[in-house]
Amino acid sequence: MTHFTISSTSAEHGINLYTLRNAYGMRVVISDHGAALVSWWAPDRYGREADVLLGYKDIDRYIANPAYFGSIIGRWGNRIANGRFTVDGVDYQVDRNNGDNHLHGGEGGFHLIPWQVQPDPEGLRMTLVSPHGAAGFPGNVLASVLYRLNDDGQLRIDYTATTDAPTPINMTSHGYFNLNGGADNIYDHILSIDADTYLQVDSKLIPERAAEVAGSAFDFRQPAPIGPRLSWPDEQLEIAGGFDHCYCLHREETNADESRRHAQKLRKVATVYDPGSGRQLTVSTTEIGLQFYSGNFLKDVPGRGAQSYAPHDGFCLEAQAYPNQINGPEREAVILRPGEVYRQTTVYRLSVRE
């Protein structure tokens, strides 16, 4: 069962907050600006509630949201090298807002746009129209997300999008988690990721090659605490200041005409456990990639407390296509064409281990 209520409104900027609440009192607060996850209140093993999402103290900061806290990212999550790509023989230059690269939709990013709330008996549905030329991308895109919270602690995010012209689409959710509720950093969090390979990056964080995780700091096939891995001597960690890499998730075999991302079934791909609180986060997705980001650039980002955030105060597990995939051999899988529907589902489940 999902209970849907409006919690409050910011009169100054017209930002509305919506609360999804399950039968056990778990609450997820979502803003209609950027369709952002603002808070997720959940109990620990002793029944004490805490907010497991990082965020701003003042809701107005979500208007610019330079840290992308909790937002839906589009049209393109992650990076595009030099902000350039080619679709059907036409070259496009999109915003370069991360050095020479495009990042997270640029100035036309979905995280910067007010979303419209649509009636839906299953949960909170939000939609937006991204016009042709937004951030340099072709085509008018209608995007939708449906948030649902059930009594098992599952927050399900269903994404859809349509277009009137071929355009790259790669949507994701950029929630920052800290399962101890912000009482400490994420060093003690124990992570597992069901992936044998990850994408190594160059100095601009653009993927260069797929590498085996075996024998490296990136091997989370068996659960391991995050903190010790951050101090391993590894050139890839030095480049990114920590983890900011995409894991290549296991895929099912598909026919040539079923190569698009939504051909993958929803499957569990990662688990994070905090021994102190007993909270556990499980991630399931239909996507082929999972970006693990260890909050490397959180220094001096204002948060909810008196002190600003510090590096590694939170982590992200962003289900998505591969970074820069539009310029790689699987580019066709990330091009949405007229008459097609982009579909993606990712589920974050919070539970408590004794």
mmCIF file of N, CA and C in Angstrom, residues 36 165 329:
data_model
loop_
_atom_site.group_PDB
_atom_site.id
_atom_site.type_symbol
_atom_site.label_atom_id
_atom_site.label_comp_id
_atom_site.label_asym_id
_atom_site.label_seq_id
_atom_site.Cartn_x
_atom_site.Cartn_y
_atom_site.Cartn_z
ATOM 1 N N ALA A 36 13.109 15.778 -7.135
ATOM 2 C CA ALA A 36 14.220 15.382 -6.271
ATOM 3 C C ALA A 36 13.761 14.668 -5.006
ATOM 4 N N ALA A 165 11.941 13.255 -32.270
ATOM 5 C CA ALA A 165 13.133 13.196 -33.107
ATOM 6 C C ALA A 165 14.175 12.348 -32.388
ATOM 7 N N PRO A 329 30.451 1.767 -29.054
ATOM 8 C CA PRO A 329 29.880 0.768 -29.962
ATOM 9 C C PRO A 329 28.424 0.436 -29.682
#
